[in-house]
Amino acid sequence: MTDTATDFTLPLHMRRDRFLPDAELERIRDSGDVPRVRTAFGAEAYLVTRYDDVRHVLGDAATYSNAGSAELTRPDAPPLSEREQEQMRAGQLLLQDPPEHTRLRRFLTREFTQRRMARLEPRITEIVDEHLDALEAAGPGADLVSLFALPVPSMVICELLGVPYTDRDEFTARSTRLLDVSLPARERLAVGRENRAYMSRLVDAALADPGEDILGMLIREHGEEISHDELVGIASLLLIAGHETTSNMLSLGTLALLEDPEQAALLRSDPELARPAVEELLRWLSIVHTGVVRVTTTDTALRGTPIPARSLVMCSLPTANRDTGSGFDDPARLDLTRGAAGHVAFGHGVHHCLGAPLARMEMATAFPALLRRFPTLAPAGPVPPEAFRAYHFVYGMHTLPVTW
């Protein structure tokens, strides 16, 4: 696949057929091969596609390092000073290994516990209802993405983090461009600098007057342990990850349910099915293609394929979650009743998604509420290929007009 506007060839690991991984990815998984493929950065990486192998790689941070990926750049990327490279890495949990990763994650763990999420549930329900009202007011033909799927998690993470919700259009537009791998490296770097400057201003304001949000908590309780650059990095990661993943799950998951009326009817009629349904949708859709590229710290091997030290390794989460060796019965089938415990849509090991409890809470609230408010909900017409976010690190939908 080639984007004619940028002449950017979509890497194999990002290719999808609507909800499905590319047929070539599934062939590779079923063959047991561990091939070398081109990454979005132009370099080659070993591609891991089987469920057991993906869990092994993600669970072995000593052999498969996240920190090494911070050095990856595209051939067209402009050079950065050592200082700017340090700033870009600071506070980015996804680019750290233990013990540095452990230190940073410890500061945040308390804010994303199941108990903390339970206290947030009433507010999340309010936010969901407010945006269902907005969708209904807009009338049939309204865009589910812009009126519901995107603003719900955006408002939640803004309130948690202390980001002004009035800035939503600005930061969502930036994050969309940051995650678009087809953009030239210079453009993505410029957007990254804009984002960093914005987050730095928010951190400065929080330092001057810490609120009751996550930034305020970090400053009050750990201010002497976290640098300004680390606060900026943590805030940037939470803001982008906190809305991009859930919003795309809500839009893509809704389309999957609308195209499978029996599954949608199950979820609409059974309140107890909400949590299992979310786990199954996470598994079946696996909107994060691979997560962070790992770098091997020593010579190793997978399925008899030697992998030298300093090699790049990518894990295909969609193929792993649909692997017949995953323990899921008939994994190609969407079955909301199965619950899908053990999927790797949130990763695995020390880098398992910190915000998973929040995402689960948002989705378990939003999906049933949407289906009950609009029992005849349907796409407003055929969904064209360009509606899907093919060139983004997080797969999903640009737009989804609906009717009822």
CSV table of C-alpha atoms in Angstrom, one decimal:
chain,number,residue,atom,x,y,z
A,1,MET,CA,0.0,0.0,0.0
A,2,THR,CA,1.3,3.4,-0.9
A,3,ASP,CA,0.1,6.8,0.2
A,4,THR,CA,0.1,8.7,-3.1
A,5,ALA,CA,0.4,12.1,-1.4
A,6,THR,CA,3.6,11.2,0.5
A,7,ASP,CA,4.8,8.1,-1.4
A,8,PHE,CA,5.0,6.4,2.0
A,9,THR,CA,4.8,2.6,1.8
A,10,LEU,CA,2.9,1.1,4.8
A,11,PRO,CA,5.1,-1.4,6.7
A,12,LEU,CA,3.8,-4.9,6.8
A,13,HIS,CA,3.2,-5.0,10.5
A,14,MET,CA,0.7,-2.1,10.2
A,15,ARG,CA,-1.4,-3.5,7.4
A,16,ARG,CA,-5.0,-4.4,8.1
A,17,ASP,CA,-8.1,-5.5,6.3
A,18,ARG,CA,-10.6,-3.5,8.2
A,19,PHE,CA,-10.7,-5.5,11.5
A,20,LEU,CA,-8.3,-8.2,10.4
A,21,PRO,CA,-4.5,-8.3,10.4
A,22,ASP,CA,-3.1,-8.5,6.8
A,23,ALA,CA,-3.3,-12.0,5.3
A,24,GLU,CA,0.5,-12.0,4.9
A,25,LEU,CA,0.9,-11.4,8.6
A,26,GLU,CA,-1.4,-14.3,9.5
A,27,ARG,CA,0.5,-16.5,7.0
A,28,ILE,CA,3.8,-15.6,8.7
A,29,ARG,CA,2.3,-16.4,12.2
A,30,ASP,CA,0.9,-19.7,11.1
A,31,SER,CA,4.2,-20.7,9.5
A,32,GLY,CA,6.1,-20.0,12.7
A,33,ASP,CA,8.7,-17.9,10.9
A,34,VAL,CA,10.4,-14.9,12.5
A,35,PRO,CA,11.2,-12.8,9.4
A,36,ARG,CA,13.0,-9.5,9.1
A,37,VAL,CA,10.7,-6.7,7.9
A,38,ARG,CA,11.0,-3.0,7.3
A,39,THR,CA,9.8,-0.7,10.2
A,40,ALA,CA,8.2,2.6,9.9
A,41,PHE,CA,11.6,4.1,10.6
A,42,GLY,CA,13.1,2.4,7.5
A,43,ALA,CA,15.3,0.0,9.5
A,44,GLU,CA,14.7,-3.8,9.5
A,45,ALA,CA,13.4,-5.7,12.6
A,46,TYR,CA,12.6,-9.3,13.4
A,47,LEU,CA,8.8,-9.7,13.5
A,48,VAL,CA,7.3,-11.8,16.2
A,49,THR,CA,3.8,-12.9,15.5
A,50,ARG,CA,3.0,-16.0,17.7
A,51,TYR,CA,1.2,-15.5,21.0
A,52,ASP,CA,3.7,-17.4,23.2
A,53,ASP,CA,6.6,-15.7,21.5
A,54,VAL,CA,5.1,-12.2,21.9
A,55,ARG,CA,4.5,-12.8,25.6
A,56,HIS,CA,8.1,-14.1,26.0
A,57,VAL,CA,9.6,-11.0,24.3
A,58,LEU,CA,7.4,-8.6,26.2
A,59,GLY,CA,8.1,-10.3,29.5
A,60,ASP,CA,11.9,-10.3,29.1
A,61,ALA,CA,12.9,-6.7,29.5
A,62,ALA,CA,16.5,-7.7,30.2
A,63,THR,CA,17.0,-9.2,26.8
A,64,TYR,CA,14.6,-7.1,24.8
A,65,SER,CA,15.2,-3.5,25.8
A,66,ASN,CA,12.8,-0.5,25.4
A,67,ALA,CA,15.5,2.1,26.1
A,68,GLY,CA,17.4,1.2,22.9
A,69,SER,CA,14.5,2.2,20.8
A,70,ALA,CA,15.0,5.8,21.8
A,71,GLU,CA,17.9,6.0,19.4
A,72,LEU,CA,15.8,5.0,16.4
A,73,THR,CA,15.4,7.7,13.7
A,74,ARG,CA,14.2,7.8,10.2
A,75,PRO,CA,16.7,8.5,7.4
A,76,ASP,CA,15.0,11.8,6.6
A,77,ALA,CA,15.1,12.9,10.3
A,78,PRO,CA,17.1,16.1,11.0
A,79,PRO,CA,19.9,15.8,13.6
A,80,LEU,CA,19.1,16.6,17.2
A,81,SER,CA,21.4,18.0,19.9
A,82,GLU,CA,22.3,15.7,22.8
A,83,ARG,CA,20.3,18.0,25.1
A,84,GLU,CA,17.1,17.8,23.0
A,85,GLN,CA,17.5,14.0,22.8
A,86,GLU,CA,17.7,13.9,26.6
A,87,GLN,CA,14.6,16.0,26.9
A,88,MET,CA,12.6,13.8,24.5
A,89,ARG,CA,13.5,10.7,26.5
A,90,ALA,CA,12.9,12.1,29.9
A,91,GLY,CA,9.8,10.8,31.7
A,92,GLN,CA,8.9,8.6,28.7
A,93,LEU,CA,8.1,5.3,30.4
A,94,LEU,CA,7.9,3.5,27.1
A,95,LEU,CA,11.5,4.4,26.4
A,96,GLN,CA,12.9,3.2,29.7
A,97,ASP,CA,14.1,-0.1,31.2
A,98,PRO,CA,14.2,-1.1,34.8
A,99,PRO,CA,15.4,0.3,37.2
A,100,GLU,CA,14.6,3.7,35.7
A,101,HIS,CA,11.3,2.6,34.4
A,102,THR,CA,10.4,1.1,37.8
A,103,ARG,CA,11.2,4.4,39.5
A,104,LEU,CA,9.0,6.5,37.2
A,105,ARG,CA,6.1,4.0,37.2
A,106,ARG,CA,6.1,3.8,41.0
A,107,PHE,CA,5.1,7.5,41.1
A,108,LEU,CA,2.0,6.9,39.0
A,109,THR,CA,0.8,3.4,40.0
A,110,ARG,CA,-1.5,4.6,42.8
A,111,GLU,CA,-3.4,6.9,40.4
A,112,PHE,CA,-4.5,4.0,38.2
A,113,THR,CA,-5.6,1.3,40.6
A,114,GLN,CA,-9.0,-0.4,40.4
A,115,ARG,CA,-10.0,1.3,43.6
A,116,ARG,CA,-9.2,4.7,42.2
A,117,MET,CA,-11.1,3.9,39.0
A,118,ALA,CA,-14.2,2.9,41.0
A,119,ARG,CA,-14.2,6.4,42.5
A,120,LEU,CA,-14.1,7.8,39.0
A,121,GLU,CA,-17.0,5.8,37.7
A,122,PRO,CA,-19.8,8.3,38.5
A,123,ARG,CA,-18.0,11.1,36.7
A,124,ILE,CA,-17.2,8.9,33.7
A,125,THR,CA,-20.9,8.0,33.5
A,126,GLU,CA,-21.8,11.7,33.5
A,127,ILE,CA,-19.3,12.5,30.8
A,128,VAL,CA,-20.6,9.6,28.7
A,129,ASP,CA,-24.2,10.7,29.1
A,130,GLU,CA,-23.3,14.3,28.2
A,131,HIS,CA,-21.8,13.2,24.9
A,132,LEU,CA,-24.7,10.9,24.1
A,133,ASP,CA,-26.9,13.9,24.5
A,134,ALA,CA,-24.7,15.8,22.1
A,135,LEU,CA,-24.8,13.0,19.6
A,136,GLU,CA,-28.6,12.8,19.8
A,137,ALA,CA,-28.9,16.6,19.5
A,138,ALA,CA,-26.8,16.5,16.3
A,139,GLY,CA,-29.2,14.0,14.8
A,140,PRO,CA,-28.8,11.1,12.4
A,141,GLY,CA,-25.7,11.5,10.2
A,142,ALA,CA,-23.6,12.8,13.1
A,143,ASP,CA,-20.0,11.7,13.3
A,144,LEU,CA,-19.6,9.2,16.2
A,145,VAL,CA,-15.8,9.9,16.4
A,146,SER,CA,-15.9,13.7,16.8
A,147,LEU,CA,-19.1,13.8,19.0
A,148,PHE,CA,-18.6,10.7,21.2
A,149,ALA,CA,-15.6,8.4,20.8
A,150,LEU,CA,-12.9,11.2,20.9
A,151,PRO,CA,-14.3,13.7,23.4
A,152,VAL,CA,-15.3,11.2,26.1
A,153,PRO,CA,-11.7,9.9,26.9
A,154,SER,CA,-10.3,13.3,26.1
A,155,MET,CA,-12.4,15.0,28.8
A,156,VAL,CA,-11.6,12.2,31.3
A,157,ILE,CA,-7.9,12.4,30.9
A,158,CYS,CA,-8.0,16.3,30.9
A,159,GLU,CA,-9.7,16.2,34.3
A,160,LEU,CA,-7.4,13.6,35.7
A,161,LEU,CA,-4.2,15.3,34.4
A,162,GLY,CA,-5.2,18.9,34.9
A,163,VAL,CA,-5.2,19.9,31.3
A,164,PRO,CA,-7.7,22.6,30.2
A,165,TYR,CA,-10.5,20.9,28.2
A,166,THR,CA,-10.7,24.1,26.1
A,167,ASP,CA,-7.3,23.0,24.6
A,168,ARG,CA,-8.8,19.7,23.4
A,169,ASP,CA,-8.9,20.6,19.7
A,170,GLU,CA,-5.3,21.8,19.8
A,171,PHE,CA,-3.8,18.8,21.5
A,172,THR,CA,-5.9,16.1,19.7
A,173,ALA,CA,-4.8,17.6,16.3
A,174,ARG,CA,-1.2,17.5,17.4
A,175,SER,CA,-1.4,13.9,18.7
A,176,THR,CA,-3.0,12.7,15.5
A,177,ARG,CA,-0.1,14.1,13.5
A,178,LEU,CA,2.5,12.8,15.9
A,179,LEU,CA,1.1,9.3,15.5
A,180,ASP,CA,0.9,9.5,11.7
A,181,VAL,CA,4.0,7.6,10.4
A,182,SER,CA,3.4,8.7,6.8
A,183,LEU,CA,4.3,12.4,7.7
A,184,PRO,CA,7.8,13.5,6.9
A,185,ALA,CA,10.2,13.3,9.9
A,186,ARG,CA,10.7,17.1,10.0
A,187,GLU,CA,7.0,17.7,10.2
A,188,ARG,CA,6.6,15.2,13.0
A,189,LEU,CA,9.6,16.6,14.9
A,190,ALA,CA,8.1,20.1,14.6
A,191,VAL,CA,4.8,18.8,16.0
A,192,GLY,CA,6.7,17.1,18.8
A,193,ARG,CA,8.4,20.3,19.7
A,194,GLU,CA,5.1,22.2,19.8
A,195,ASN,CA,3.6,19.5,22.0
A,196,ARG,CA,6.6,19.6,24.4
A,197,ALA,CA,6.4,23.4,24.6
A,198,TYR,CA,2.7,23.2,25.4
A,199,MET,CA,3.2,20.5,28.1
A,200,SER,CA,6.1,22.5,29.6
A,201,ARG,CA,3.8,25.5,30.1
A,202,LEU,CA,1.3,23.3,31.8
A,203,VAL,CA,4.0,21.9,34.1
A,204,ASP,CA,5.2,25.4,34.9
A,205,ALA,CA,1.6,26.4,35.9
A,206,ALA,CA,1.3,23.3,38.0
A,207,LEU,CA,4.6,23.9,39.8
A,208,ALA,CA,3.4,27.4,40.7
A,209,ASP,CA,0.0,26.2,41.9
A,210,PRO,CA,-0.4,22.4,42.2
A,211,GLY,CA,-4.0,21.2,41.9
A,212,GLU,CA,-5.7,18.0,42.9
A,213,ASP,CA,-4.9,16.3,39.6
A,214,ILE,CA,-2.1,13.9,38.7
A,215,LEU,CA,0.4,16.6,37.9
A,216,GLY,CA,-0.4,18.3,41.2
A,217,MET,CA,0.0,15.0,43.1
A,218,LEU,CA,3.4,14.3,41.4
A,219,ILE,CA,4.7,17.8,42.4
A,220,ARG,CA,3.4,17.7,46.0
A,221,GLU,CA,4.5,14.1,46.8
A,222,HIS,CA,7.5,13.6,44.5
A,223,GLY,CA,8.6,17.0,43.5
A,224,GLU,CA,12.2,16.5,44.8
A,225,GLU,CA,12.5,13.2,42.9
A,226,ILE,CA,11.2,14.2,39.5
A,227,SER,CA,12.8,16.7,37.2
A,228,HIS,CA,11.0,19.3,35.1
A,229,ASP,CA,11.8,17.4,31.9
A,230,GLU,CA,10.5,14.2,33.5
A,231,LEU,CA,7.2,15.9,34.5
A,232,VAL,CA,6.8,17.1,30.9
A,233,GLY,CA,7.5,13.7,29.5
A,234,ILE,CA,5.1,11.9,31.9
A,235,ALA,CA,2.3,14.4,31.2
A,236,SER,CA,2.8,14.1,27.4
A,237,LEU,CA,2.6,10.4,27.5
A,238,LEU,CA,-0.5,10.3,29.7
A,239,LEU,CA,-2.3,12.9,27.7
A,240,ILE,CA,-1.7,11.3,24.3
A,241,ALA,CA,-2.1,7.6,25.4
A,242,GLY,CA,-5.0,8.5,27.6
A,243,HIS,CA,-7.2,9.6,24.8
A,244,GLU,CA,-5.8,8.1,21.6
A,245,THR,CA,-6.2,4.5,22.5
A,246,THR,CA,-9.6,4.6,24.1
A,247,SER,CA,-11.1,6.9,21.5
A,248,ASN,CA,-10.1,4.5,18.7
A,249,MET,CA,-11.3,1.5,20.6
A,250,LEU,CA,-14.7,3.2,21.0
A,251,SER,CA,-15.0,4.1,17.3
A,252,LEU,CA,-13.6,0.8,15.8
A,253,GLY,CA,-15.4,-1.3,18.5
A,254,THR,CA,-18.7,0.4,17.8
A,255,LEU,CA,-18.4,-0.4,14.1
A,256,ALA,CA,-17.5,-4.0,14.9
A,257,LEU,CA,-20.6,-4.4,17.1
A,258,LEU,CA,-22.9,-2.7,14.5
A,259,GLU,CA,-21.6,-5.2,11.9
A,260,ASP,CA,-22.4,-8.1,14.3
A,261,PRO,CA,-26.0,-7.4,15.5
A,262,GLU,CA,-26.2,-10.6,17.6
A,263,GLN,CA,-23.1,-9.6,19.7
A,264,ALA,CA,-24.5,-6.0,19.9
A,265,ALA,CA,-27.8,-7.3,21.2
A,266,LEU,CA,-26.1,-9.4,23.8
A,267,LEU,CA,-24.2,-6.4,25.2
A,268,ARG,CA,-27.3,-4.2,25.0
A,269,SER,CA,-29.4,-6.6,27.0
A,270,ASP,CA,-27.0,-7.8,29.7
A,271,PRO,CA,-25.3,-5.3,32.0
A,272,GLU,CA,-23.1,-8.0,33.4
A,273,LEU,CA,-21.5,-8.5,30.0
A,274,ALA,CA,-19.9,-5.1,29.8
A,275,ARG,CA,-16.5,-6.1,31.3
A,276,PRO,CA,-16.1,-9.4,29.4
A,277,ALA,CA,-17.2,-7.6,26.2
A,278,VAL,CA,-14.5,-5.0,26.6
A,279,GLU,CA,-11.8,-7.7,27.0
A,280,GLU,CA,-13.0,-9.5,23.9
A,281,LEU,CA,-13.1,-6.3,21.8
A,282,LEU,CA,-9.6,-5.4,23.0
A,283,ARG,CA,-8.3,-8.8,21.9
A,284,TRP,CA,-10.2,-9.0,18.6
A,285,LEU,CA,-9.3,-5.5,17.5
A,286,SER,CA,-5.8,-5.0,19.0
A,287,ILE,CA,-5.6,-1.4,17.9
A,288,VAL,CA,-1.9,-1.0,18.9
A,289,HIS,CA,0.0,-2.7,16.1
A,290,THR,CA,3.3,-3.5,18.0
A,291,GLY,CA,4.0,-1.1,20.8
A,292,VAL,CA,7.6,0.1,21.1
A,293,VAL,CA,10.3,-1.6,19.0
A,294,ARG,CA,12.7,-3.6,21.3
A,295,VAL,CA,16.5,-3.8,20.9
A,296,THR,CA,18.2,-7.1,21.9
A,297,THR,CA,20.9,-6.7,24.6
A,298,THR,CA,22.6,-10.0,23.8
A,299,ASP,CA,22.6,-12.7,21.2
A,300,THR,CA,19.4,-14.7,21.4
A,301,ALA,CA,17.0,-16.8,19.3
A,302,LEU,CA,13.3,-17.3,18.7
A,303,ARG,CA,11.9,-20.5,17.1
A,304,GLY,CA,15.3,-21.5,16.0
A,305,THR,CA,16.0,-18.1,14.3
A,306,PRO,CA,19.3,-16.6,15.6
A,307,ILE,CA,18.9,-12.9,16.6
A,308,PRO,CA,22.1,-11.1,17.2
A,309,ALA,CA,22.7,-8.5,19.9
A,310,ARG,CA,21.6,-4.9,19.0
A,311,SER,CA,18.9,-6.2,16.7
A,312,LEU,CA,15.4,-4.7,16.5
A,313,VAL,CA,12.5,-6.8,17.4
A,314,MET,CA,8.7,-6.0,16.9
A,315,CYS,CA,5.8,-7.9,18.4
A,316,SER,CA,2.6,-8.1,16.3
A,317,LEU,CA,-0.2,-7.8,18.9
A,318,PRO,CA,-3.1,-8.4,16.4
A,319,THR,CA,-1.7,-11.7,15.1
A,320,ALA,CA,-0.8,-12.9,18.6
A,321,ASN,CA,-4.3,-12.2,19.9
A,322,ARG,CA,-5.8,-14.2,17.0
A,323,ASP,CA,-3.3,-17.1,17.3
A,324,THR,CA,-4.7,-20.6,17.6
A,325,GLY,CA,-2.0,-21.2,20.2
A,326,SER,CA,-3.3,-18.4,22.4
A,327,GLY,CA,-5.7,-20.5,24.3
A,328,PHE,CA,-8.7,-18.7,22.8
A,329,ASP,CA,-11.3,-21.0,21.2
A,330,ASP,CA,-11.8,-20.1,17.5
A,331,PRO,CA,-9.8,-16.8,18.0
A,332,ALA,CA,-10.9,-15.3,14.6
A,333,ARG,CA,-14.5,-15.1,15.9
A,334,LEU,CA,-15.8,-12.2,18.0
A,335,ASP,CA,-17.5,-13.6,21.1
A,336,LEU,CA,-18.2,-11.1,23.8
A,337,THR,CA,-19.1,-13.8,26.3
A,338,ARG,CA,-15.6,-15.3,26.4
A,339,GLY,CA,-13.9,-12.5,28.3
A,340,ALA,CA,-10.5,-13.1,26.6
A,341,ALA,CA,-8.5,-13.1,29.8
A,342,GLY,CA,-4.8,-13.2,28.9
A,343,HIS,CA,-4.9,-11.1,25.7
A,344,VAL,CA,-1.9,-8.9,25.0
A,345,ALA,CA,-3.7,-5.8,23.6
A,346,PHE,CA,-2.4,-3.9,26.7
A,347,GLY,CA,1.0,-5.5,26.3
A,348,HIS,CA,2.6,-7.7,28.9
A,349,GLY,CA,5.4,-7.6,31.5
A,350,VAL,CA,6.8,-4.5,33.1
A,351,HIS,CA,5.4,-2.3,30.3
A,352,HIS,CA,1.8,-3.6,30.6
A,353,CYS,CA,-0.3,-0.5,30.0
A,354,LEU,CA,-0.5,1.7,33.2
A,355,GLY,CA,-3.8,3.2,32.1
A,356,ALA,CA,-5.5,-0.2,31.5
A,357,PRO,CA,-7.9,0.1,34.4
A,358,LEU,CA,-9.0,3.6,33.2
A,359,ALA,CA,-9.5,2.4,29.6
A,360,ARG,CA,-11.5,-0.6,30.8
A,361,MET,CA,-13.8,1.6,33.0
A,362,GLU,CA,-14.4,4.1,30.1
A,363,MET,CA,-15.3,1.4,27.6
A,364,ALA,CA,-17.4,-0.7,30.0
A,365,THR,CA,-19.4,2.4,30.6
A,366,ALA,CA,-19.5,3.8,27.1
A,367,PHE,CA,-20.3,0.8,24.9
A,368,PRO,CA,-23.5,-0.4,26.7
A,369,ALA,CA,-24.7,3.2,27.2
A,370,LEU,CA,-24.4,4.0,23.5
A,371,LEU,CA,-26.2,0.8,22.4
A,372,ARG,CA,-29.0,1.3,24.8
A,373,ARG,CA,-29.5,5.0,24.0
A,374,PHE,CA,-29.6,4.2,20.3
A,375,PRO,CA,-31.0,0.7,19.8
A,376,THR,CA,-31.2,1.1,16.1
A,377,LEU,CA,-27.7,2.6,15.7
A,378,ALA,CA,-26.1,1.9,12.3
A,379,PRO,CA,-23.5,3.3,10.0
A,380,ALA,CA,-24.9,6.1,7.9
A,381,GLY,CA,-23.7,4.5,4.8
A,382,PRO,CA,-20.9,2.3,3.5
A,383,VAL,CA,-17.6,2.8,5.4
A,384,PRO,CA,-14.9,3.6,2.9
A,385,PRO,CA,-11.2,2.5,3.4
A,386,GLU,CA,-10.1,6.1,4.0
A,387,ALA,CA,-12.3,6.2,7.2
A,388,PHE,CA,-9.7,3.9,8.9
A,389,ARG,CA,-6.5,5.3,10.4
A,390,ALA,CA,-4.2,3.1,8.3
A,391,TYR,CA,-1.0,5.1,8.8
A,392,HIS,CA,-1.1,5.6,12.6
A,393,PHE,CA,0.7,3.9,15.4
A,394,VAL,CA,-2.8,3.4,17.0
A,395,TYR,CA,-5.3,1.9,14.5
A,396,GLY,CA,-8.8,3.2,14.5
A,397,MET,CA,-11.1,5.5,12.6
A,398,HIS,CA,-11.0,9.1,11.4
A,399,THR,CA,-14.7,9.3,11.1
A,400,LEU,CA,-17.8,7.2,11.5
A,401,PRO,CA,-21.1,8.9,10.5
A,402,VAL,CA,-24.1,7.0,12.2
A,403,THR,CA,-27.8,7.0,12.0
A,404,TRP,CA,-30.6,5.6,14.2
